[in-house]
PDB file of C-alpha atoms and ligand atoms in Angstrom:
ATOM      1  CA  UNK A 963     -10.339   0.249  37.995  1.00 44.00           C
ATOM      2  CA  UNK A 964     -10.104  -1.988  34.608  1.00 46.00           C
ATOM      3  CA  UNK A 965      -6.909  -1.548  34.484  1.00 49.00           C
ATOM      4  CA  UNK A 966      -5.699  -2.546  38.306  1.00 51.00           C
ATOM      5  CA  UNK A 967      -8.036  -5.670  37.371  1.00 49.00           C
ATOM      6  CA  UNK A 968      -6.257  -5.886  33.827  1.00 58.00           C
ATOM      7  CA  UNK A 969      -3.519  -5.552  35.367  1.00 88.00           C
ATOM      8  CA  UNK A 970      -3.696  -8.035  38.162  1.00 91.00           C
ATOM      9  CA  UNK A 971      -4.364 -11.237  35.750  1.00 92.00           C
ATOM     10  CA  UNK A 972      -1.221 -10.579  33.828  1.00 94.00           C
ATOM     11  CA  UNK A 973       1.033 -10.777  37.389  1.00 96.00           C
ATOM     12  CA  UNK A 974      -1.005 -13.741  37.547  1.00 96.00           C
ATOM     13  CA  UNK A 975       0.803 -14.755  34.304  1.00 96.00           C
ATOM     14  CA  UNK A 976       3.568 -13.779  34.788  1.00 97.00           C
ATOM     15  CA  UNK A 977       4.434 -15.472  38.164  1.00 97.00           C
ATOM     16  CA  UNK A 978       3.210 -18.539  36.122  1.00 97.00           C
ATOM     17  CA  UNK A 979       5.362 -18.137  33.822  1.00 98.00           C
ATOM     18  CA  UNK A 980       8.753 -17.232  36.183  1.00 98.00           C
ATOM     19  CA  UNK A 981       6.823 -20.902  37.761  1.00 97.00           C
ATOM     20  CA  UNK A 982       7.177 -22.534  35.236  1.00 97.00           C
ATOM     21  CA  UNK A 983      10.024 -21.590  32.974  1.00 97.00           C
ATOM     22  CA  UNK A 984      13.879 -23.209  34.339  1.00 96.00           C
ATOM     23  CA  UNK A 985      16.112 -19.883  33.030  1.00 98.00           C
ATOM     24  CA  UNK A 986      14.336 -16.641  33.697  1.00 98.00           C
ATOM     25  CA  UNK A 987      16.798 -13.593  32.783  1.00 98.00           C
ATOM     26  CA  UNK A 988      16.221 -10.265  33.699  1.00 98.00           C
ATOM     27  CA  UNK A 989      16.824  -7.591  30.968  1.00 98.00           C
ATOM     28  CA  UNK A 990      16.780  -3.964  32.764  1.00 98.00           C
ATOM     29  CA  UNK A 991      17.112  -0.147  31.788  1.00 96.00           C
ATOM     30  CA  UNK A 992      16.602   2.626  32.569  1.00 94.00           C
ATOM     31  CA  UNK A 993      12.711   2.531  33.809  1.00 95.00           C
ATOM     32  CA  UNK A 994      13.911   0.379  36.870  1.00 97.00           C
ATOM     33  CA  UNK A 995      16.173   3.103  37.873  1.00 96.00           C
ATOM     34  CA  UNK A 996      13.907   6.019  37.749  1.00 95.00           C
ATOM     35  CA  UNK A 997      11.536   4.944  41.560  1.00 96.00           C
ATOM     36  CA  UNK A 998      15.272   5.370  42.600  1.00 96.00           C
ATOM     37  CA  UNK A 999      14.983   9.119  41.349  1.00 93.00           C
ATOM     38  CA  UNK A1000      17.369   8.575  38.628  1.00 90.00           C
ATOM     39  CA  UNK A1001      15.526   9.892  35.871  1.00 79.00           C
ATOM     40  CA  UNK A1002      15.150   8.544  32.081  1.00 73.00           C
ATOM     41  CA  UNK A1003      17.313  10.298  29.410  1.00 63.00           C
ATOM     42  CA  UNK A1004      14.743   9.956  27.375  1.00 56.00           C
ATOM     43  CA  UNK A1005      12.112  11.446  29.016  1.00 53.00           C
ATOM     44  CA  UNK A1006      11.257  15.144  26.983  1.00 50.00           C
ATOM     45  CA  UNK A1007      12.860  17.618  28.803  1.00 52.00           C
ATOM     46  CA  UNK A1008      13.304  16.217  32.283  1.00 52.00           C
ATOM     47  CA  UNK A1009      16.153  13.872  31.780  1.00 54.00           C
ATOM     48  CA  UNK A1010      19.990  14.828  32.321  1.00 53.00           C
ATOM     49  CA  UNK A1011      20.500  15.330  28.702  1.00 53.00           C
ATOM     50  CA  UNK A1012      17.650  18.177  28.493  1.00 56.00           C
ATOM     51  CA  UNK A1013      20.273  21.030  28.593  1.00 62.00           C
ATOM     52  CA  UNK A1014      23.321  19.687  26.812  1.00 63.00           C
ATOM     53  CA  UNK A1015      23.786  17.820  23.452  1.00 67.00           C
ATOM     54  CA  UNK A1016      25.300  13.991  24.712  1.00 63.00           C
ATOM     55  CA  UNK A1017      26.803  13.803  21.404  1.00 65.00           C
ATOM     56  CA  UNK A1018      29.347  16.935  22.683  1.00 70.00           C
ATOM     57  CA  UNK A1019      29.801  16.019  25.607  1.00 72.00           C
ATOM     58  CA  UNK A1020      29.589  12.093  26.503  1.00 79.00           C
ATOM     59  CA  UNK A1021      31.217  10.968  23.155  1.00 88.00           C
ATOM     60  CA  UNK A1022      35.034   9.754  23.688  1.00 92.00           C
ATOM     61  CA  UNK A1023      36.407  11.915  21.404  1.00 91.00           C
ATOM     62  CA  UNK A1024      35.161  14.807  23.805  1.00 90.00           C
ATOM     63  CA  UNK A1025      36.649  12.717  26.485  1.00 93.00           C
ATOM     64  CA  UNK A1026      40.378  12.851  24.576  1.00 93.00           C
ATOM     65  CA  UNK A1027      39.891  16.426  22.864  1.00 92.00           C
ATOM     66  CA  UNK A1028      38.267  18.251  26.081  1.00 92.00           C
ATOM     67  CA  UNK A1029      38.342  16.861  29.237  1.00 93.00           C
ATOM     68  CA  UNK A1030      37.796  19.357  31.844  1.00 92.00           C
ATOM     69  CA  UNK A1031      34.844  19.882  29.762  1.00 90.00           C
ATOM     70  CA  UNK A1032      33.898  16.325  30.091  1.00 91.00           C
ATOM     71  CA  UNK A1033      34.224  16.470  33.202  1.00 91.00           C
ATOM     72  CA  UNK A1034      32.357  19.417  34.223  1.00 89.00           C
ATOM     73  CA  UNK A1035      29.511  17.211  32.708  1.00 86.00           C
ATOM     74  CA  UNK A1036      30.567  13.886  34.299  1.00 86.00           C
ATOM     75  CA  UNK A1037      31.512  14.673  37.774  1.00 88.00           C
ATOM     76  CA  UNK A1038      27.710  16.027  38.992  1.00 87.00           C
ATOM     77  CA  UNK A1039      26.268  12.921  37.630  1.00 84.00           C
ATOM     78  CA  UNK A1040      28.790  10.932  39.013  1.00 84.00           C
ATOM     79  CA  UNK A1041      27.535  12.552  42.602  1.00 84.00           C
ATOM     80  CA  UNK A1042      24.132  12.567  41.974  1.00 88.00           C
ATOM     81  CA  UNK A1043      24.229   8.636  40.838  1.00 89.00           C
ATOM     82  CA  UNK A1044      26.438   7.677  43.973  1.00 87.00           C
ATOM     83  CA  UNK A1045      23.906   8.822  46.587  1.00 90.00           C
ATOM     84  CA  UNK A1046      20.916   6.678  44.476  1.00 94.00           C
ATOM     85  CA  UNK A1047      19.985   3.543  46.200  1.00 97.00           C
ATOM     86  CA  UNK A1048      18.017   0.354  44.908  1.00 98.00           C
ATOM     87  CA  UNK A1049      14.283   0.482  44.874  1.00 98.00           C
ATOM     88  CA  UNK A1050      11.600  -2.542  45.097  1.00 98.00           C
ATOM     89  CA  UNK A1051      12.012  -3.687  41.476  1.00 98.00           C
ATOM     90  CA  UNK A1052      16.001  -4.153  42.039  1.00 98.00           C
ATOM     91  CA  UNK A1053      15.261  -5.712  45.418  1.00 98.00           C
ATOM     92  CA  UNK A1054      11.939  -7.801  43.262  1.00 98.00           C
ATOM     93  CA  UNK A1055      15.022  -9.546  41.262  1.00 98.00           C
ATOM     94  CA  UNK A1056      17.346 -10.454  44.138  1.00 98.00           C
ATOM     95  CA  UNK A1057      14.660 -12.117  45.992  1.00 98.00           C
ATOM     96  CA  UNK A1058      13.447 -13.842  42.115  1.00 98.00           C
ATOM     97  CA  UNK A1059      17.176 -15.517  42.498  1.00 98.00           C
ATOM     98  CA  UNK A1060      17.132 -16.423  46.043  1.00 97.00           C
ATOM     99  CA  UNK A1061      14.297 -18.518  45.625  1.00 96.00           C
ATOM    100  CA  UNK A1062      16.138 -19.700  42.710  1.00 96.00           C
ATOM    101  CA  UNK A1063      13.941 -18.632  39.974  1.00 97.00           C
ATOM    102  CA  UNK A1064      16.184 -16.144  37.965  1.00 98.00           C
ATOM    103  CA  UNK A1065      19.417 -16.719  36.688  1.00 98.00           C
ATOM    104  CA  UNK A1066      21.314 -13.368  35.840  1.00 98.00           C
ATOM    105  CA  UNK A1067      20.539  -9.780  35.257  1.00 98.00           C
ATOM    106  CA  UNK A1068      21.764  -8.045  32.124  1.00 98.00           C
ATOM    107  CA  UNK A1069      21.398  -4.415  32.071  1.00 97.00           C
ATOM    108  CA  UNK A1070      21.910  -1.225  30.265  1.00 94.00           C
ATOM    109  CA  UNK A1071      22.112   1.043  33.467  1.00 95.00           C
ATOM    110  CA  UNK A1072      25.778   2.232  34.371  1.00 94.00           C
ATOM    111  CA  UNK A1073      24.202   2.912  38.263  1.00 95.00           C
ATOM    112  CA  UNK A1074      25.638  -0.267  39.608  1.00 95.00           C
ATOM    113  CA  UNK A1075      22.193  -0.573  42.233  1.00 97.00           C
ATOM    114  CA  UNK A1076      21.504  -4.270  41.030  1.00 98.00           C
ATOM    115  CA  UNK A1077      25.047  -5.102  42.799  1.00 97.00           C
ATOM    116  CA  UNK A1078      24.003  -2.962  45.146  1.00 97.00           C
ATOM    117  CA  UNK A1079      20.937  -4.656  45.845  1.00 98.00           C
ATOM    118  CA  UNK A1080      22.159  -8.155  46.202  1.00 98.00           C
ATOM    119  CA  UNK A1081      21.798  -9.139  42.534  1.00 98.00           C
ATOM    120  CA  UNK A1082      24.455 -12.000  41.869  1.00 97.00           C
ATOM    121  CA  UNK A1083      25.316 -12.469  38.031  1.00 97.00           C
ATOM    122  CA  UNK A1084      24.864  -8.749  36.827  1.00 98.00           C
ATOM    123  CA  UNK A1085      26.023  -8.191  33.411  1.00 98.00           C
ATOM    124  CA  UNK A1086      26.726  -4.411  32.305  1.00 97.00           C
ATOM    125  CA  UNK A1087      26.453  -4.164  28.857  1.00 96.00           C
ATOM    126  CA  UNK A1088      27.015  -0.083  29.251  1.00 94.00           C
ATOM    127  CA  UNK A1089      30.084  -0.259  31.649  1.00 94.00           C
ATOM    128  CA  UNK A1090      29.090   0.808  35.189  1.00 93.00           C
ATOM    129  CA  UNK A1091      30.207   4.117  37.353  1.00 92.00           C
ATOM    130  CA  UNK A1092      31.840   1.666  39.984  1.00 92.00           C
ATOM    131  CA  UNK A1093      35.186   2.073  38.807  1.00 94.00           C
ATOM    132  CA  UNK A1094      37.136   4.160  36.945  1.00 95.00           C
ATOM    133  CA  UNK A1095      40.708   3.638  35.023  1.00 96.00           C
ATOM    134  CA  UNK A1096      43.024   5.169  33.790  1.00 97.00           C
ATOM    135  CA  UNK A1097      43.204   5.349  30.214  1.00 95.00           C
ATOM    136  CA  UNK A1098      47.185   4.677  29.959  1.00 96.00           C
ATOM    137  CA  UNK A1099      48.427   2.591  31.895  1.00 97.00           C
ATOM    138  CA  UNK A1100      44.517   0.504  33.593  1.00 96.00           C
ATOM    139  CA  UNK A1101      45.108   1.191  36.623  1.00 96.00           C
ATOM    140  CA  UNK A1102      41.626   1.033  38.444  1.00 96.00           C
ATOM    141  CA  UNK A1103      39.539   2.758  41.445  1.00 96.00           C
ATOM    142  CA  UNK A1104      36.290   3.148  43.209  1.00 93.00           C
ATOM    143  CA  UNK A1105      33.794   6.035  42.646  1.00 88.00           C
ATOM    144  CA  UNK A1106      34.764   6.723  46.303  1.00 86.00           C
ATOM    145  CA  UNK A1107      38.179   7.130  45.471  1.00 91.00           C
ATOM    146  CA  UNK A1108      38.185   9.094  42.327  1.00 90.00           C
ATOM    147  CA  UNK A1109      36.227  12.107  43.652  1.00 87.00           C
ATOM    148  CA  UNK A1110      40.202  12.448  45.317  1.00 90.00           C
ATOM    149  CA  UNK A1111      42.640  11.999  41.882  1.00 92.00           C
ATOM    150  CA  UNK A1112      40.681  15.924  40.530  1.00 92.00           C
ATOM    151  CA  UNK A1113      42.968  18.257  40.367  1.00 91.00           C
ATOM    152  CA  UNK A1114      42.369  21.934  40.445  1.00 91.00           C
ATOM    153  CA  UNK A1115      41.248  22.349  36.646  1.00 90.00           C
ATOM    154  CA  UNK A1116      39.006  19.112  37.282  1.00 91.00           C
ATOM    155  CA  UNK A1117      40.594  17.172  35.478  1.00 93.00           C
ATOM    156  CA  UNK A1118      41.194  13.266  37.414  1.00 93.00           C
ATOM    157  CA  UNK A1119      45.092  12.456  36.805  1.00 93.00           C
ATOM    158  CA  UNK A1120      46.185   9.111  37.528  1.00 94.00           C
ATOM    159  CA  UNK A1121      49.296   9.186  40.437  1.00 89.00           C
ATOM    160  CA  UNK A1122      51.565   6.714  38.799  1.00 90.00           C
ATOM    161  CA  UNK A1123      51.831   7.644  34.871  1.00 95.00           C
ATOM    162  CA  UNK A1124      49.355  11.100  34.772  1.00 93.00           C
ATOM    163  CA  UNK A1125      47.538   9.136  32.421  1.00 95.00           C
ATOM    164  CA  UNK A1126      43.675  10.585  31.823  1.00 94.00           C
ATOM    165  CA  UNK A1127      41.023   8.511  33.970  1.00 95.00           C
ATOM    166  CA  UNK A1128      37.990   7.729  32.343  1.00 95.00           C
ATOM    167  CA  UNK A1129      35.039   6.501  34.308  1.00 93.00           C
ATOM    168  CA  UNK A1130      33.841   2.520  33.484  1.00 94.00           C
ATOM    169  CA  UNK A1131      31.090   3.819  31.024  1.00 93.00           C
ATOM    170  CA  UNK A1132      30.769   3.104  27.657  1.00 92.00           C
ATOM    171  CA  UNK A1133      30.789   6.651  25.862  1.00 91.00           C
ATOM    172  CA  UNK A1134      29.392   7.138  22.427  1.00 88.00           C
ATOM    173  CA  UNK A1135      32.034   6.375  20.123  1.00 89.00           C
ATOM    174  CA  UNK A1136      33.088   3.674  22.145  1.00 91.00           C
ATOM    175  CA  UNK A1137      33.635   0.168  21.782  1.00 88.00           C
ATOM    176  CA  UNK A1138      30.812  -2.014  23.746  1.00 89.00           C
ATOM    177  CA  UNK A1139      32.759  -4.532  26.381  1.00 90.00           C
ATOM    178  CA  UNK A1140      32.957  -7.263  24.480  1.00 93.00           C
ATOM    179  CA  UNK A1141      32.904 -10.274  27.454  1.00 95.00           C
ATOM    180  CA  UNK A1142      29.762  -8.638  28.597  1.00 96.00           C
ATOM    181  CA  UNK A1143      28.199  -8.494  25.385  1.00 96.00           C
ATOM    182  CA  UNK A1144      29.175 -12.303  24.484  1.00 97.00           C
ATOM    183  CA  UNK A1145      27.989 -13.177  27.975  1.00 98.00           C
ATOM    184  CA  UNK A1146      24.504 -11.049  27.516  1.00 98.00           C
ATOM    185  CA  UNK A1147      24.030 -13.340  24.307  1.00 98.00           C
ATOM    186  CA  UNK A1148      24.757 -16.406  26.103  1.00 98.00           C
ATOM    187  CA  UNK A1149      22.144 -15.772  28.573  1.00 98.00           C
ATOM    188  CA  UNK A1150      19.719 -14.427  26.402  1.00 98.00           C
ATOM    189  CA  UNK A1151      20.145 -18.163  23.707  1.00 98.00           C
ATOM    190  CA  UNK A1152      19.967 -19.875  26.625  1.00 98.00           C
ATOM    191  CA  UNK A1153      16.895 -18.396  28.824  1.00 98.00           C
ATOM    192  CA  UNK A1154      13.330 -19.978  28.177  1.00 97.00           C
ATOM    193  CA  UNK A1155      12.173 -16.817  30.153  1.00 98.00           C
ATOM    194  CA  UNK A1156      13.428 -12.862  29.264  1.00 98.00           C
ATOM    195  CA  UNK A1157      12.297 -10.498  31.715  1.00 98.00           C
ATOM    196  CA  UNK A1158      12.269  -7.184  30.212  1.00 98.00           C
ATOM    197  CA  UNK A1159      11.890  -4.388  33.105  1.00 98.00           C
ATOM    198  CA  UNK A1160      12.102  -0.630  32.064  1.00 96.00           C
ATOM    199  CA  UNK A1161      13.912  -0.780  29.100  1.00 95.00           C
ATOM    200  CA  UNK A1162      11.896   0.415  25.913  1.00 93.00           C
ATOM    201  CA  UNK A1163      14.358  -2.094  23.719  1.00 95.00           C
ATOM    202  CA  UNK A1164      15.315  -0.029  21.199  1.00 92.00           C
ATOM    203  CA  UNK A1165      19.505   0.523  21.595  1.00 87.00           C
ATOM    204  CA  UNK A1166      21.955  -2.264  21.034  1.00 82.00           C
ATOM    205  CA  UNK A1167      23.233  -4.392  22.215  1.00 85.00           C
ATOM    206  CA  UNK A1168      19.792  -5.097  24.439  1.00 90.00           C
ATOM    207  CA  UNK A1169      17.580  -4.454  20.906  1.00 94.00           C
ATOM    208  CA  UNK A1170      18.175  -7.683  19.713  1.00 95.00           C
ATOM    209  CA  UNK A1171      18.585  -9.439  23.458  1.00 98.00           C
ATOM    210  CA  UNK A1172      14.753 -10.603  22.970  1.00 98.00           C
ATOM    211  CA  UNK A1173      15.291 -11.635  19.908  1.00 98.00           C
ATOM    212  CA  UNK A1174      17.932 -14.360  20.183  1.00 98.00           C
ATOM    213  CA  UNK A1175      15.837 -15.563  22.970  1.00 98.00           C
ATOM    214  CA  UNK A1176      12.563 -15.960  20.941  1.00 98.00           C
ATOM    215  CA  UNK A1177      14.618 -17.472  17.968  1.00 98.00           C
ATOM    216  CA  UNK A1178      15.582 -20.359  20.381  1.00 97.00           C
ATOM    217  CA  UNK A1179      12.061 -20.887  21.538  1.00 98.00           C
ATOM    218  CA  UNK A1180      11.747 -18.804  24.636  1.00 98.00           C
ATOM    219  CA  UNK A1181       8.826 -16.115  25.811  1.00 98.00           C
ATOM    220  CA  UNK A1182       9.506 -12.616  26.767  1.00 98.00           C
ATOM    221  CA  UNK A1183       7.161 -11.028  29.656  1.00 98.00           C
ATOM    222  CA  UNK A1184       7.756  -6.978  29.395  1.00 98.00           C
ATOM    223  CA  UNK A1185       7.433  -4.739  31.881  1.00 97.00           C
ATOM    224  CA  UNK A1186       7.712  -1.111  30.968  1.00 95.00           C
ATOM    225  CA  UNK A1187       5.864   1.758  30.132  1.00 91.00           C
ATOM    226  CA  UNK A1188       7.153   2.974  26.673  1.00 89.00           C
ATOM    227  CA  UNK A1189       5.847   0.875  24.189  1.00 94.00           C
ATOM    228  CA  UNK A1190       8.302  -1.441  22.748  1.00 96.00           C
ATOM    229  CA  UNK A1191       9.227  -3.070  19.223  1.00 96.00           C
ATOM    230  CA  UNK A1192       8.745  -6.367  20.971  1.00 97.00           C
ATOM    231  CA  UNK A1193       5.468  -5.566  22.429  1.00 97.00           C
ATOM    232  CA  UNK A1194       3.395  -7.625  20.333  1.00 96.00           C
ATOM    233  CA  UNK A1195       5.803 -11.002  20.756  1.00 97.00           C
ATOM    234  CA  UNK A1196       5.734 -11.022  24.639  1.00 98.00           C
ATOM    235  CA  UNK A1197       3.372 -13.593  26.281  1.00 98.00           C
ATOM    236  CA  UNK A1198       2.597 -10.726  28.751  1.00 97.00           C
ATOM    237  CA  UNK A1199       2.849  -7.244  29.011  1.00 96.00           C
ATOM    238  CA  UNK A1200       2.835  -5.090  31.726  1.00 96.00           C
ATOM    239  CA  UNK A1201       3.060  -1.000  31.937  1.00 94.00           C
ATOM    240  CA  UNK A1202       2.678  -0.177  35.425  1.00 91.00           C
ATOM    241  CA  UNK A1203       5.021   0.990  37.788  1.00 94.00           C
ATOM    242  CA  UNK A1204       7.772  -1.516  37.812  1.00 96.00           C
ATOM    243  CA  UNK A1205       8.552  -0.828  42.005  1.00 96.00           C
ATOM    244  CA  UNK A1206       5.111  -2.003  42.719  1.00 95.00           C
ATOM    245  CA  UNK A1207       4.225  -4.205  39.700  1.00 96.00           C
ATOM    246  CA  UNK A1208       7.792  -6.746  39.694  1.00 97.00           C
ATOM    247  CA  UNK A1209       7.209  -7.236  43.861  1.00 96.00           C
ATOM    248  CA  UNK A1210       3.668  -8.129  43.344  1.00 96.00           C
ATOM    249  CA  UNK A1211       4.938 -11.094  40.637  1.00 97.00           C
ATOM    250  CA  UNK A1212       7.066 -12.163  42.916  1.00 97.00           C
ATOM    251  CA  UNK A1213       4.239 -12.016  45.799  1.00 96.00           C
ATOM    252  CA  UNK A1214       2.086 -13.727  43.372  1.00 96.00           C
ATOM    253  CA  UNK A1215       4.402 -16.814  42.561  1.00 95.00           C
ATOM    254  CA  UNK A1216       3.528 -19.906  43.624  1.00 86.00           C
TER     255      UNK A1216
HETATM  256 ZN1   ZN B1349      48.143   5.439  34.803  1.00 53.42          ZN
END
């Protein structure tokens, strides 16, 4: 009971803050994802790396040295992430920007349900499942679409060279995409406001997101509920569940 009060003065804040701040970005991972049943990697033994080292499989030198084997990893997930759908806290952003309140949306999540939800600016620092390309010659396609280019080993063959097709993603071992990344920066230097939703902060790029903005003088607001290294900079801190806590914000603004 505390804690609902607790936790009902810091919305309070926070919608104050969102009031009163001119660029609010929203920094997501992958705690806004899991009310859409998409569950946290990191979670001990319930996430989808629980029963195979990433590191063997999701690495792109496993892409290049085995990929049917990649595959046979990739493809499920692939399915299982295509059939997700946005929940409240996605659908909590989009309506933060229609009433023109937040600016962007950078995120670590590869699920592509911000665009999904409406979200305008979305900037994928992690690559996204959307498309897929192939790894000789770029040619490009839809998550629809690739589920046809397997062949019978499982292996997806682009039509035109029979160049490998690797999904959008960044893999370990893989260069980050570097336009997103600058842009990610640019928003983060420039926002007086970072909203940090279900992301515990700790990988790059997004570690040191909050920090570029709190070097130029803006707040952070976190909402999450692993603890983060950030946690005792932010003017407010939430740890509820981010599908009921980020739509009461926005029900509490002004
Ligand atoms: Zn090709």
């Amino acid at each position: 009971m505390e804690r609902e009060i607790a936790a009902e003065a810091e919305i309070e804040q926070l919608a104050g803050l969102i009031s009163e701040a001119s660029r609010v970005v929203a920094l997501t991972g992958a705690g806004i994802s899991v009310p859409s049943g998409i569950p946290d990697f990191r979670t001990p033994g319930k996430g989808i790396w629980a029963k195979v080292d990433p590191m063997k499989v999701a690495t792109i030198d496993a892409f290049h040295r085995d990929t049917r084997g990649f595959w046979q990893f990739y493809r499920p997930r692939f399915e299982m992430l295509g059939e997700k759908r946005p929940n409240a806290a996605h659908q909590a952003l989009v309506e933060l920007e229609r009433r023109g309140r937040l600016e962007a949306v950078i995120t670590q999540n590869i699920d592509r349900l911000h665009g999904m939800a409406g979200s305008g600016e979305v900037v994928e620092v992690h690559g996204s499942i959307e498309t897929s390309s192939c790894t000789t010659c770029g040619s490009s396609w839809s998550l629809a679409e690739v589920e046809a280019l397997f062949d019978e080993d499982g292996i997806a063959t682009c039509g035109g060279c029979m160049g490998k097709i690797k999904p959008d993603v960044v893999l370990f071992g893989e260069m980050l995409p570097l336009a997103a990344i600058e842009r990610a920066r640019e928003l983060a230097e420039g926002a007086d406001l970072m909203l940090c939703v279900g992301s515990s902060l700790e990988v790059f790029p997004v570690a040191g997101l909050p920090e570029l903005t709190l070097s130029a003088g803006g707040q952070l607001a976190i909402i999450t509920q692993s603890s983060t290294p950030y946690d005792g900079r932010a003017a407010v801190r939430l740890s509820g569940d981010v599908a009921e806590q980020l739509p009461a914000v926005v029900a509490a603004l002004p």
